[in-house]
Tab-separated table of C-alpha atoms and ligand atoms in Angstrom:
chain	number	residue	atom	x	y	z
E	1	UNK	CA	-11.739	146.367	107.527
E	2	UNK	CA	-10.759	146.023	111.297
E	3	UNK	CA	-8.362	144.002	111.364
E	4	UNK	CA	-6.170	142.820	114.861
E	5	UNK	CA	-3.106	141.139	114.248
E	6	UNK	CA	-1.520	138.675	117.685
E	7	UNK	CA	1.779	138.183	118.022
E	8	UNK	CA	3.879	140.789	115.776
E	9	UNK	CA	7.419	139.074	114.952
E	10	UNK	CA	8.468	138.155	110.816
E	11	UNK	CA	4.575	136.057	110.307
E	12	UNK	CA	2.688	139.088	112.412
E	13	UNK	CA	4.513	141.766	111.738
E	14	UNK	CA	4.678	141.574	107.736
E	15	UNK	CA	1.119	140.663	107.994
E	16	UNK	CA	-0.061	142.966	109.622
E	17	UNK	CA	1.381	145.863	107.645
E	18	UNK	CA	0.407	144.250	104.993
E	19	UNK	CA	-3.099	143.913	105.499
E	20	UNK	CA	-2.647	147.497	106.963
E	21	UNK	CA	-1.750	148.143	102.636
E	22	UNK	CA	-4.222	147.131	101.529
E	23	UNK	CA	-6.344	149.807	102.700
E	24	UNK	CA	-7.694	147.345	106.464
E	25	UNK	CA	-7.464	149.467	110.183
E	26	UNK	CA	-4.716	146.723	111.629
E	27	UNK	CA	-3.486	147.143	115.009
E	28	UNK	CA	-0.457	144.799	115.728
E	29	UNK	CA	-0.272	142.906	119.632
E	30	UNK	CA	2.347	141.930	120.885
E	31	UNK	CA	3.473	140.825	124.772
E	32	UNK	CA	6.979	142.183	124.004
E	33	UNK	CA	6.553	145.507	125.458
E	34	UNK	CA	10.862	146.115	123.574
E	35	UNK	CA	9.563	145.839	120.561
E	36	UNK	CA	6.219	147.540	120.488
E	37	UNK	CA	8.156	150.583	121.809
E	38	UNK	CA	11.461	150.312	119.208
E	39	UNK	CA	8.022	150.085	117.001
E	40	UNK	CA	6.327	153.046	118.163
E	41	UNK	CA	9.530	155.103	118.448
E	42	UNK	CA	9.921	154.012	113.754
E	43	UNK	CA	12.332	151.126	114.385
E	44	UNK	CA	11.158	148.160	112.878
E	45	UNK	CA	13.123	144.995	115.110
E	46	UNK	CA	13.500	142.511	112.957
E	47	UNK	CA	15.922	142.587	109.248
E	48	UNK	CA	13.031	141.985	106.553
E	49	UNK	CA	13.447	143.782	103.474
E	50	UNK	CA	11.061	146.393	101.957
E	51	UNK	CA	9.298	146.802	105.668
E	52	UNK	CA	10.307	149.215	107.273
E	53	UNK	CA	8.990	151.509	104.397
E	54	UNK	CA	6.217	149.763	104.182
E	55	UNK	CA	5.145	150.054	107.869
E	56	UNK	CA	6.454	153.801	107.358
E	57	UNK	CA	4.028	155.050	105.058
E	58	UNK	CA	1.376	152.826	106.858
E	59	UNK	CA	2.205	154.148	110.691
E	60	UNK	CA	1.690	157.015	108.787
E	61	UNK	CA	-1.059	156.984	106.826
E	62	UNK	CA	-2.697	155.998	110.067
E	63	UNK	CA	-4.061	152.609	109.403
E	64	UNK	CA	-1.231	150.618	110.819
E	65	UNK	CA	-1.032	150.352	114.699
E	66	UNK	CA	0.965	148.509	117.957
E	67	UNK	CA	0.395	148.298	121.236
E	68	UNK	CA	0.883	146.058	124.159
E	69	UNK	CA	-2.958	146.097	124.782
E	70	UNK	CA	-5.001	143.038	123.791
E	71	UNK	CA	-7.783	143.770	125.097
E	72	UNK	CA	-8.912	147.333	122.837
E	73	UNK	CA	-7.431	145.651	119.828
E	74	UNK	CA	-9.313	142.434	119.650
E	75	UNK	CA	-12.512	145.195	120.374
E	76	UNK	CA	-12.209	146.906	117.568
E	77	UNK	CA	-11.882	144.564	115.227
E	78	UNK	CA	-13.677	142.345	113.425
E	79	UNK	CA	-10.847	140.103	112.565
E	80	UNK	CA	-7.939	138.246	114.457
E	81	UNK	CA	-4.957	136.705	113.272
E	82	UNK	CA	-3.300	134.649	115.965
E	83	UNK	CA	0.738	134.828	114.572
E	84	UNK	CA	2.628	134.282	118.001
E	85	UNK	CA	4.884	131.220	117.992
E	86	UNK	CA	4.896	127.586	118.586
E	87	UNK	CA	7.823	126.810	118.846
E	88	UNK	CA	9.678	122.687	119.023
E	89	UNK	CA	8.034	121.349	122.634
E	90	UNK	CA	10.685	119.427	124.694
E	91	UNK	CA	9.435	116.405	123.154
E	92	UNK	CA	9.702	117.405	119.385
E	93	UNK	CA	6.057	117.993	119.323
E	94	UNK	CA	4.675	122.288	118.759
E	95	UNK	CA	4.173	123.759	122.025
E	96	UNK	CA	1.284	125.460	121.295
E	97	UNK	CA	0.811	126.945	124.728
E	98	UNK	CA	1.068	130.377	122.564
E	99	UNK	CA	-1.322	129.610	120.802
E	100	UNK	CA	-4.827	128.757	123.675
E	101	UNK	CA	-3.409	131.749	125.580
E	102	UNK	CA	-4.303	134.434	123.204
E	103	UNK	CA	-7.670	132.425	121.713
E	104	UNK	CA	-9.138	132.349	124.998
E	105	UNK	CA	-7.866	136.174	125.844
E	106	UNK	CA	-8.987	137.053	122.309
E	107	UNK	CA	-12.183	135.526	123.185
E	108	UNK	CA	-13.124	137.460	126.221
E	109	UNK	CA	-12.078	140.547	124.275
E	110	UNK	CA	-14.340	139.949	121.006
E	111	UNK	CA	-17.634	141.923	120.328
E	112	UNK	CA	-20.013	141.232	118.152
E	113	UNK	CA	-19.547	138.391	115.299
E	114	UNK	CA	-15.503	137.476	115.368
E	115	UNK	CA	-13.112	135.638	113.122
E	116	UNK	CA	-10.217	133.912	114.959
E	117	UNK	CA	-7.610	133.105	111.533
E	118	UNK	CA	-4.903	131.028	113.443
E	119	UNK	CA	-1.663	132.263	111.428
E	120	UNK	CA	0.587	130.473	112.925
E	121	UNK	CA	1.734	126.756	111.946
E	122	UNK	CA	-0.349	124.241	114.178
E	123	UNK	CA	-0.504	120.743	113.919
E	124	UNK	CA	-3.558	118.942	113.509
E	125	UNK	CA	-6.868	119.425	115.236
E	126	UNK	CA	-5.892	122.810	117.145
E	127	UNK	CA	-8.388	123.855	115.502
E	128	UNK	CA	-10.520	121.839	116.734
E	129	UNK	CA	-9.231	122.854	120.392
E	130	UNK	CA	-9.092	126.484	119.659
E	131	UNK	CA	-13.503	125.823	119.309
E	132	UNK	CA	-13.572	124.726	122.070
E	133	UNK	CA	-11.250	126.796	124.004
E	134	UNK	CA	-14.238	129.687	121.859
E	135	UNK	CA	-17.099	127.925	123.375
E	136	UNK	CA	-16.145	127.860	126.795
E	137	UNK	CA	-14.940	131.242	127.138
E	138	UNK	CA	-16.951	133.176	124.143
E	139	UNK	CA	-20.176	134.582	122.885
E	140	UNK	CA	-21.441	132.315	121.219
E	141	UNK	CA	-20.038	134.833	118.012
E	142	UNK	CA	-17.264	133.866	117.508
E	143	UNK	CA	-15.870	131.937	114.886
E	144	UNK	CA	-12.725	129.892	114.226
E	145	UNK	CA	-10.540	129.497	110.496
E	146	UNK	CA	-7.039	128.202	109.623
E	147	UNK	CA	-5.431	130.015	107.702
E	148	UNK	CA	-1.144	129.870	107.298
E	149	UNK	CA	1.847	131.711	106.412
E	150	UNK	CA	3.545	130.506	103.711
E	151	UNK	CA	5.867	133.197	103.232
E	152	UNK	CA	9.738	132.680	103.524
E	153	UNK	CA	11.684	135.221	105.793
E	154	UNK	CA	13.861	137.038	103.604
E	155	UNK	CA	11.299	137.827	100.235
E	156	UNK	CA	8.477	137.474	102.985
E	157	UNK	CA	6.712	141.152	102.205
E	158	UNK	CA	6.929	140.230	98.381
E	159	UNK	CA	4.929	136.435	99.103
E	160	UNK	CA	2.602	138.028	101.129
E	161	UNK	CA	1.438	140.596	98.375
E	162	UNK	CA	2.202	137.888	96.069
E	163	UNK	CA	0.470	134.755	97.635
E	164	UNK	CA	0.879	131.531	95.103
E	165	UNK	CA	-2.149	130.526	96.827
E	166	UNK	CA	-3.743	131.569	100.619
E	167	UNK	CA	-5.685	128.603	102.233
E	168	UNK	CA	-8.137	129.273	104.500
E	169	UNK	CA	-9.350	126.060	106.308
E	170	UNK	CA	-13.154	126.844	107.260
E	171	UNK	CA	-16.723	125.437	107.714
E	172	UNK	CA	-18.586	128.563	108.482
E	173	UNK	CA	-20.054	130.528	105.359
E	174	UNK	CA	-19.691	134.179	107.557
E	175	UNK	CA	-15.798	133.577	108.165
E	176	UNK	CA	-14.705	132.356	104.857
E	177	UNK	CA	-16.857	134.944	102.741
E	178	UNK	CA	-14.994	137.609	105.246
E	179	UNK	CA	-11.429	136.387	104.687
E	180	UNK	CA	-12.082	136.198	100.680
E	181	UNK	CA	-12.437	139.335	101.208
E	182	UNK	CA	-9.081	140.302	102.883
E	183	UNK	CA	-6.750	138.526	100.506
E	184	UNK	CA	-8.524	139.283	97.375
E	185	UNK	CA	-6.536	142.544	97.531
E	186	UNK	CA	-3.658	139.706	97.012
E	187	UNK	CA	-4.319	137.121	94.622
E	188	UNK	CA	-5.343	139.590	92.310
E	189	UNK	CA	-2.790	137.258	89.185
E	190	UNK	CA	-6.181	134.571	89.827
E	191	UNK	CA	-3.367	132.905	92.107
E	192	UNK	CA	-6.581	130.130	93.792
E	193	UNK	CA	-7.677	130.994	97.584
E	194	UNK	CA	-8.385	127.500	98.519
E	195	UNK	CA	-11.167	126.803	100.712
E	196	UNK	CA	-10.683	123.295	102.883
E	197	UNK	CA	-11.453	122.114	106.203
E	198	UNK	CA	-9.626	123.560	109.003
E	199	UNK	CA	-7.689	119.806	109.486
E	200	UNK	CA	-6.300	119.809	105.765
E	201	UNK	CA	-5.690	123.933	106.000
E	202	UNK	CA	-3.419	122.589	108.680
E	203	UNK	CA	-1.743	118.914	107.962
E	204	UNK	CA	-0.511	121.759	104.647
E	205	UNK	CA	1.526	123.158	105.825
E	206	UNK	CA	3.377	121.010	107.509
E	207	UNK	CA	2.898	118.842	104.203
E	208	UNK	CA	4.139	121.634	102.330
E	209	UNK	CA	7.658	122.119	104.473
E	210	UNK	CA	7.534	119.189	104.893
E	211	UNK	CA	8.328	118.273	101.441
E	212	UNK	CA	10.646	120.784	100.463
E	213	UNK	CA	12.919	119.971	104.038
E	214	UNK	CA	13.095	116.479	101.758
E	215	UNK	CA	14.120	117.857	98.735
E	216	UNK	CA	16.487	120.145	100.590
E	217	UNK	CA	17.985	117.047	102.905
E	218	UNK	CA	17.941	114.720	98.966
E	219	UNK	CA	19.701	116.998	97.553
E	220	UNK	CA	22.648	117.281	100.302
E	221	UNK	CA	22.618	113.166	100.311
E	222	UNK	CA	22.738	113.388	96.783
E	223	UNK	CA	25.916	115.291	96.867
E	224	UNK	CA	27.728	113.589	99.272
E	225	UNK	CA	27.470	110.603	96.834
E	226	UNK	CA	28.146	113.238	93.508
E	227	UNK	CA	31.828	113.630	96.016
E	228	UNK	CA	32.065	109.341	95.793
E	229	UNK	CA	31.342	109.229	91.899
E	230	UNK	CA	33.119	111.393	90.253
E	231	UNK	CA	30.046	113.169	89.341
E	232	UNK	CA	29.149	117.417	90.058
E	233	UNK	CA	26.089	118.045	91.639
E	234	UNK	CA	25.468	121.122	89.548
E	235	UNK	CA	24.561	119.381	86.288
E	236	UNK	CA	22.933	116.297	87.813
E	237	UNK	CA	21.374	119.495	89.828
E	238	UNK	CA	20.491	121.140	86.644
E	239	UNK	CA	19.902	117.606	84.612
E	240	UNK	CA	16.761	116.619	86.971
E	241	UNK	CA	15.187	120.399	87.727
E	242	UNK	CA	14.541	120.767	84.052
E	243	UNK	CA	12.349	118.275	84.612
E	244	UNK	CA	8.463	119.988	84.763
E	245	UNK	CA	7.480	116.907	87.253
E	246	UNK	CA	10.619	118.573	88.882
E	247	UNK	CA	11.335	121.143	88.711
E	248	UNK	CA	15.109	123.078	89.397
E	249	UNK	CA	14.117	124.779	93.125
E	250	UNK	CA	15.197	124.191	96.079
E	251	UNK	CA	17.713	121.873	95.095
E	252	UNK	CA	20.713	123.216	95.845
E	253	UNK	CA	22.895	121.434	98.302
E	254	UNK	CA	24.373	123.152	100.926
E	255	UNK	CA	24.870	122.939	104.582
E	256	UNK	CA	21.438	121.327	105.789
E	257	UNK	CA	18.322	123.781	106.440
E	258	UNK	CA	17.681	125.624	109.228
E	259	UNK	CA	15.218	128.951	110.620
E	260	UNK	CA	13.189	129.001	112.105
E	261	UNK	CA	10.023	126.641	110.641
E	262	UNK	CA	11.637	123.355	108.218
E	263	UNK	CA	13.510	121.989	111.661
E	264	UNK	CA	10.667	122.370	114.054
E	265	UNK	CA	7.073	121.590	111.125
E	266	UNK	CA	9.464	118.274	110.530
E	267	UNK	CA	9.372	117.032	114.630
E	268	UNK	CA	5.886	118.984	114.537
E	269	UNK	CA	4.829	116.272	111.549
E	270	UNK	CA	7.168	113.455	113.061
E	271	UNK	CA	5.068	113.142	116.511
E	272	UNK	CA	1.847	114.495	114.992
E	273	UNK	CA	2.074	110.300	112.829
E	274	UNK	CA	4.136	109.198	115.607
E	275	UNK	CA	0.687	110.474	117.784
E	276	UNK	CA	-1.534	107.830	115.756
E	277	UNK	CA	0.818	105.263	115.563
E	278	UNK	CA	1.989	106.246	112.318
E	279	UNK	CA	6.321	106.244	111.913
E	280	UNK	CA	7.142	108.620	109.163
E	281	UNK	CA	10.418	107.224	108.880
E	282	UNK	CA	10.683	109.590	105.553
E	283	UNK	CA	11.116	112.613	107.925
E	284	UNK	CA	13.023	110.751	110.206
E	285	UNK	CA	15.427	110.014	107.728
E	286	UNK	CA	15.629	113.833	106.579
E	287	UNK	CA	16.217	115.064	109.982
E	288	UNK	CA	19.036	112.672	109.957
E	289	UNK	CA	20.584	113.111	106.982
E	290	UNK	CA	20.438	117.149	107.794
E	291	UNK	CA	21.629	117.346	111.597
E	292	UNK	CA	24.636	115.476	109.118
E	293	UNK	CA	24.974	117.592	106.533
E	294	UNK	CA	25.170	120.427	109.429
E	295	UNK	CA	28.633	119.136	109.610
E	296	UNK	CA	29.870	118.359	106.334
E	297	UNK	CA	32.306	121.399	106.784
E	298	UNK	CA	33.597	120.776	110.582
E	299	UNK	CA	35.241	116.931	108.594
E	300	UNK	CA	36.101	118.859	105.973
E	301	UNK	CA	37.921	121.366	108.249
E	302	UNK	CA	39.653	118.550	109.969
E	303	UNK	CA	39.910	116.097	107.232
E	304	UNK	CA	41.887	119.862	106.109
E	305	UNK	CA	44.172	119.692	109.085
E	306	UNK	CA	45.597	116.767	110.106
E	307	UNK	CA	42.728	115.615	112.765
E	308	UNK	CA	43.395	118.675	115.032
E	309	UNK	CA	41.674	122.627	114.767
E	310	UNK	CA	43.362	123.292	117.811
E	311	UNK	CA	44.632	127.351	117.699
E	312	UNK	CA	43.407	127.727	113.987
E	313	UNK	CA	41.291	130.479	113.479
E	314	UNK	CA	38.161	130.288	110.806
E	315	UNK	CA	37.214	133.643	109.595
E	316	UNK	CA	33.539	132.319	109.308
E	317	UNK	CA	31.082	134.520	106.458
E	318	UNK	CA	27.293	134.237	107.024
E	319	UNK	CA	25.991	133.300	110.041
E	320	UNK	CA	21.673	134.037	109.161
E	321	UNK	CA	20.401	130.604	108.191
E	322	UNK	CA	19.711	132.017	105.465
E	323	UNK	CA	20.261	135.371	102.759
E	324	UNK	CA	17.895	138.695	103.616
E	325	UNK	CA	17.452	137.465	107.374
E	326	UNK	CA	19.358	138.663	111.026
E	327	UNK	CA	17.402	135.334	111.712
E	328	UNK	CA	19.822	132.745	113.198
E	329	UNK	CA	16.817	130.896	115.038
E	330	UNK	CA	18.695	126.636	114.022
E	331	UNK	CA	21.274	127.744	111.577
E	332	UNK	CA	23.663	125.751	110.658
E	333	UNK	CA	26.372	127.906	111.662
E	334	UNK	CA	25.483	127.609	115.461
E	335	UNK	CA	26.083	124.158	115.650
E	336	UNK	CA	29.637	124.349	112.786
E	337	UNK	CA	30.418	127.443	115.214
E	338	UNK	CA	29.730	125.160	118.291
E	339	UNK	CA	32.525	121.799	117.007
E	340	UNK	CA	34.816	124.201	115.406
E	341	UNK	CA	34.993	126.298	119.125
E	342	UNK	CA	35.050	122.175	121.278
E	343	UNK	CA	37.650	121.431	118.957
E	344	UNK	CA	39.640	124.293	120.352
E	345	UNK	CA	39.830	126.930	117.098
E	346	UNK	CA	38.686	130.607	117.454
E	347	UNK	CA	36.453	131.968	115.405
E	348	UNK	CA	35.863	135.323	113.570
E	349	UNK	CA	32.616	136.212	112.142
E	350	UNK	CA	30.828	138.425	110.148
E	351	UNK	CA	27.391	138.498	108.614
E	352	UNK	CA	25.530	142.039	106.608
E	353	UNK	CA	22.661	141.594	109.318
E	354	UNK	CA	22.337	139.118	111.934
E	355	UNK	CA	26.032	140.194	114.110
E	356	UNK	CA	23.572	141.516	116.912
E	357	UNK	CA	21.873	138.384	116.888
E	358	UNK	CA	24.984	135.742	117.238
E	359	UNK	CA	26.211	138.378	120.233
E	360	UNK	CA	23.465	137.295	122.670
E	361	UNK	CA	24.273	133.790	121.505
E	362	UNK	CA	27.955	133.628	121.418
E	363	UNK	CA	29.024	136.136	123.699
E	364	UNK	CA	32.622	137.119	124.119
E	365	UNK	CA	33.128	133.616	122.977
E	366	UNK	CA	33.702	134.380	118.876
E	367	UNK	CA	35.241	137.815	117.153
E	368	UNK	CA	32.552	140.332	115.360
E	369	UNK	CA	33.570	141.769	112.573
E	370	UNK	CA	31.814	144.545	110.838
E	371	UNK	CA	32.986	143.901	107.163
E	372	UNK	CA	33.677	140.262	105.811
E	373	UNK	CA	37.850	141.135	104.791
E	374	UNK	CA	38.035	142.639	108.483
E	375	UNK	CA	36.704	138.464	109.488
E	376	UNK	CA	39.510	137.065	107.538
E	377	UNK	CA	42.890	138.787	108.954
E	378	UNK	CA	45.450	136.301	110.773
E	379	UNK	CA	43.231	133.642	110.152
E	380	UNK	CA	44.210	129.853	108.742
E	381	UNK	CA	41.182	129.176	107.183
E	382	UNK	CA	37.946	130.796	105.465
E	383	UNK	CA	34.390	129.422	105.700
E	384	UNK	CA	31.300	129.899	103.871
E	385	UNK	CA	27.998	129.249	105.787
E	386	UNK	CA	25.140	131.378	104.765
E	387	UNK	CA	24.849	132.525	100.900
E	388	UNK	CA	24.520	136.182	101.017
E	389	UNK	CA	24.823	137.917	97.498
E	390	UNK	CA	27.966	139.863	98.077
E	391	UNK	CA	30.705	137.006	99.173
E	392	UNK	CA	29.701	136.291	95.948
E	393	UNK	CA	32.076	138.269	93.401
E	394	UNK	CA	34.751	139.297	96.524
E	395	UNK	CA	38.874	140.162	95.901
E	396	UNK	CA	40.413	136.910	95.726
E	397	UNK	CA	43.388	137.819	95.964
E	398	UNK	CA	42.609	140.572	98.941
E	399	UNK	CA	41.676	136.618	100.420
E	400	UNK	CA	44.739	135.690	99.740
E	401	UNK	CA	46.581	138.576	101.140
E	402	UNK	CA	44.413	138.265	104.516
E	403	UNK	CA	44.990	134.071	105.040
E	404	UNK	CA	47.468	132.346	107.330
E	405	UNK	CA	46.962	129.782	103.968
E	406	UNK	CA	44.141	130.177	100.775
E	407	UNK	CA	41.660	127.295	102.185
E	408	UNK	CA	38.738	127.659	101.188
E	409	UNK	CA	35.487	125.417	103.194
E	410	UNK	CA	32.736	126.299	101.137
E	411	UNK	CA	29.831	125.118	103.117
E	412	UNK	CA	27.323	127.589	99.770
E	413	UNK	CA	28.844	126.393	96.465
E	414	UNK	CA	29.455	129.941	95.588
E	415	UNK	CA	32.110	129.777	93.584
E	416	UNK	CA	33.574	127.314	90.335
E	417	UNK	CA	36.715	125.151	91.363
E	418	UNK	CA	38.440	125.757	87.768
E	419	UNK	CA	38.786	129.851	88.801
E	420	UNK	CA	39.832	128.042	92.757
E	421	UNK	CA	42.215	126.702	91.320
E	422	UNK	CA	43.667	128.546	89.281
E	423	UNK	CA	43.534	130.600	91.838
E	424	UNK	CA	45.676	128.670	93.694
E	425	UNK	CA	42.891	127.878	96.717
E	426	UNK	CA	42.153	125.401	98.902
E	427	UNK	CA	39.028	125.140	98.070
E	428	UNK	CA	36.831	122.349	99.592
E	429	UNK	CA	32.586	122.577	98.233
E	430	UNK	CA	29.640	120.120	98.445
E	431	UNK	CA	29.162	117.640	96.055
E	432	UNK	CA	31.463	118.824	93.127
E	433	UNK	CA	33.559	117.331	90.279
E	434	UNK	CA	37.484	117.378	91.245
E	435	UNK	CA	38.977	119.414	88.502
E	436	UNK	CA	42.128	118.031	87.350
G	1	NAD	P1	8.291	134.452	115.780
G	1	NAD	O1	8.648	134.387	117.449
G	1	NAD	O2	9.029	135.903	115.030
G	1	NAD	O3	6.704	135.626	116.845
G	1	NAD	C1	5.921	135.449	117.445
G	1	NAD	C2	5.471	136.786	118.344
G	1	NAD	O4	4.652	136.479	118.733
G	1	NAD	C3	6.798	137.091	119.500
G	1	NAD	O5	6.866	138.634	119.134
G	1	NAD	C4	5.834	137.131	120.221
G	1	NAD	O6	6.489	138.349	121.790
G	1	NAD	C5	4.753	137.243	120.384
G	1	NAD	N1	4.155	136.164	121.349
G	1	NAD	C6	4.030	135.271	122.089
G	1	NAD	N2	2.863	135.743	123.432
G	1	NAD	C7	2.275	136.581	122.896
G	1	NAD	C8	1.001	136.772	122.872
G	1	NAD	N3	0.393	136.205	124.424
G	1	NAD	N4	1.017	138.171	123.051
G	1	NAD	C9	0.807	138.613	122.139
G	1	NAD	N5	2.197	138.078	121.326
G	1	NAD	C10	2.887	136.863	122.109
G	1	NAD	O7	7.655	134.049	115.711
G	1	NAD	P2	6.802	133.877	114.075
G	1	NAD	O8	8.337	133.502	113.253
G	1	NAD	O9	6.349	134.725	113.247
G	1	NAD	O10	6.454	132.807	114.045
G	1	NAD	C11	4.624	132.502	114.407
G	1	NAD	C12	3.857	132.028	113.449
G	1	NAD	O11	3.738	132.243	112.325
G	1	NAD	C13	5.027	130.125	113.940
G	1	NAD	O12	3.940	129.581	114.744
G	1	NAD	C14	5.833	130.072	113.062
G	1	NAD	O13	5.781	128.516	112.752
G	1	NAD	C15	3.992	129.821	112.045
G	1	NAD	N6	5.297	130.896	110.424
G	1	NAD	C16	7.142	131.654	110.717
G	1	NAD	C17	7.214	132.029	109.772
G	1	NAD	C18	8.462	131.712	108.906
G	1	NAD	O14	9.033	132.620	108.528
G	1	NAD	N7	8.772	132.954	110.285
G	1	NAD	C19	6.594	131.215	107.901
G	1	NAD	C20	5.443	130.492	108.209
G	1	NAD	C21	4.927	130.283	109.289
């Protein structure tokens, strides 16, 4: 099938590449000229495990191409997936301008029967608005559907190739049949394709992200309680997570959730509810807890250094909002580093993939290091903000030798407190029982 994917970011590039990998002919469109030139010269602008190889193969075999020209790409396609951004607007509501602009362009460019499949995360009712645009500018032969995306950065290719479920929001039998066919290749293990009303599909995406955000804020607050009462969060987490009704996933305490989805989707859902005079208070609480949790290691550092961080030098390991991605959008590291700098501290950072992105944000306000050990040189303390695998078993003697004082603020609970004590580190983590 001929497919156009409009928006070639994390979602669009992965979706387009995976559609090509399953045999479709796919053209990915983006207004970002630099991004398209990069892709056309064989380079992938984002870090996502497995993606580069897949892009190269599908380009080579002629099923995948990249362009800034939306018209021909859509004109040749039967289906256009919209994967443009839906960032948080100033009031917390989702900014849908990219979706509406592209919907109009696609409608005008479509030839014959066409399906517009909205993959971007959009508030309830957006599909109706897109349908109005289609009615205004279209040829009467374009259907609009909602196909929300559930992939996770860091395992996006794997998630797209083997989704737990595919959700199709559609009121058109013809469009449903086409979208089922496109997605059948990814659910050969009998994971469900759930067809529902577009409004339910739109809300399913927000409900999923909101639930995950709630779990994270819940476990973070539980971890803080563990510390206060002398319990161990890892034991509590395992004890809870073994209950099949609860499950073990998304119960790891840390320095708060970030990324391009959870914070903005939680805000958008609060906003959608408020528009209907509903106070989604549980989500407001999750958001508040998260904002506070991002600062927890800065509070610990202030306590440790007697309230004064001026002139202290922090080595920060991990900048991306989670491992296996270069994405720093809404990352806890942004808040932590700004707070350290505001308190007069110096910061020297390492991240396996996010240094380039960090440079665009912090400029020369922090020092960048290509390896985690280099970042330690002359630092007063180490602070860990992202749980990259390579940080899990470091050479502790080397850490000790490089730091002025053996102090670790571990925002991801990577190490065993008893081992840290045996190695004579002053070790701060989250929700752990003190080692006596
Ligand atoms: P992104 O910012 O990485 O990519 C969006 C792309 O759209 C950019 O490359 C931008 O240049 C392009 N674009 C904007 N306007 C355009 C236009 N008029 N024509 C063509 N291209 C245009 O965003 P993303 O992370 O891929 O997210 C896209 C959507 O998917 C959002 O709604 C997001 O909430 C949702 N989503 C994201 C993830 C994720 O993990 N990143 C997961 C599921 C869903």
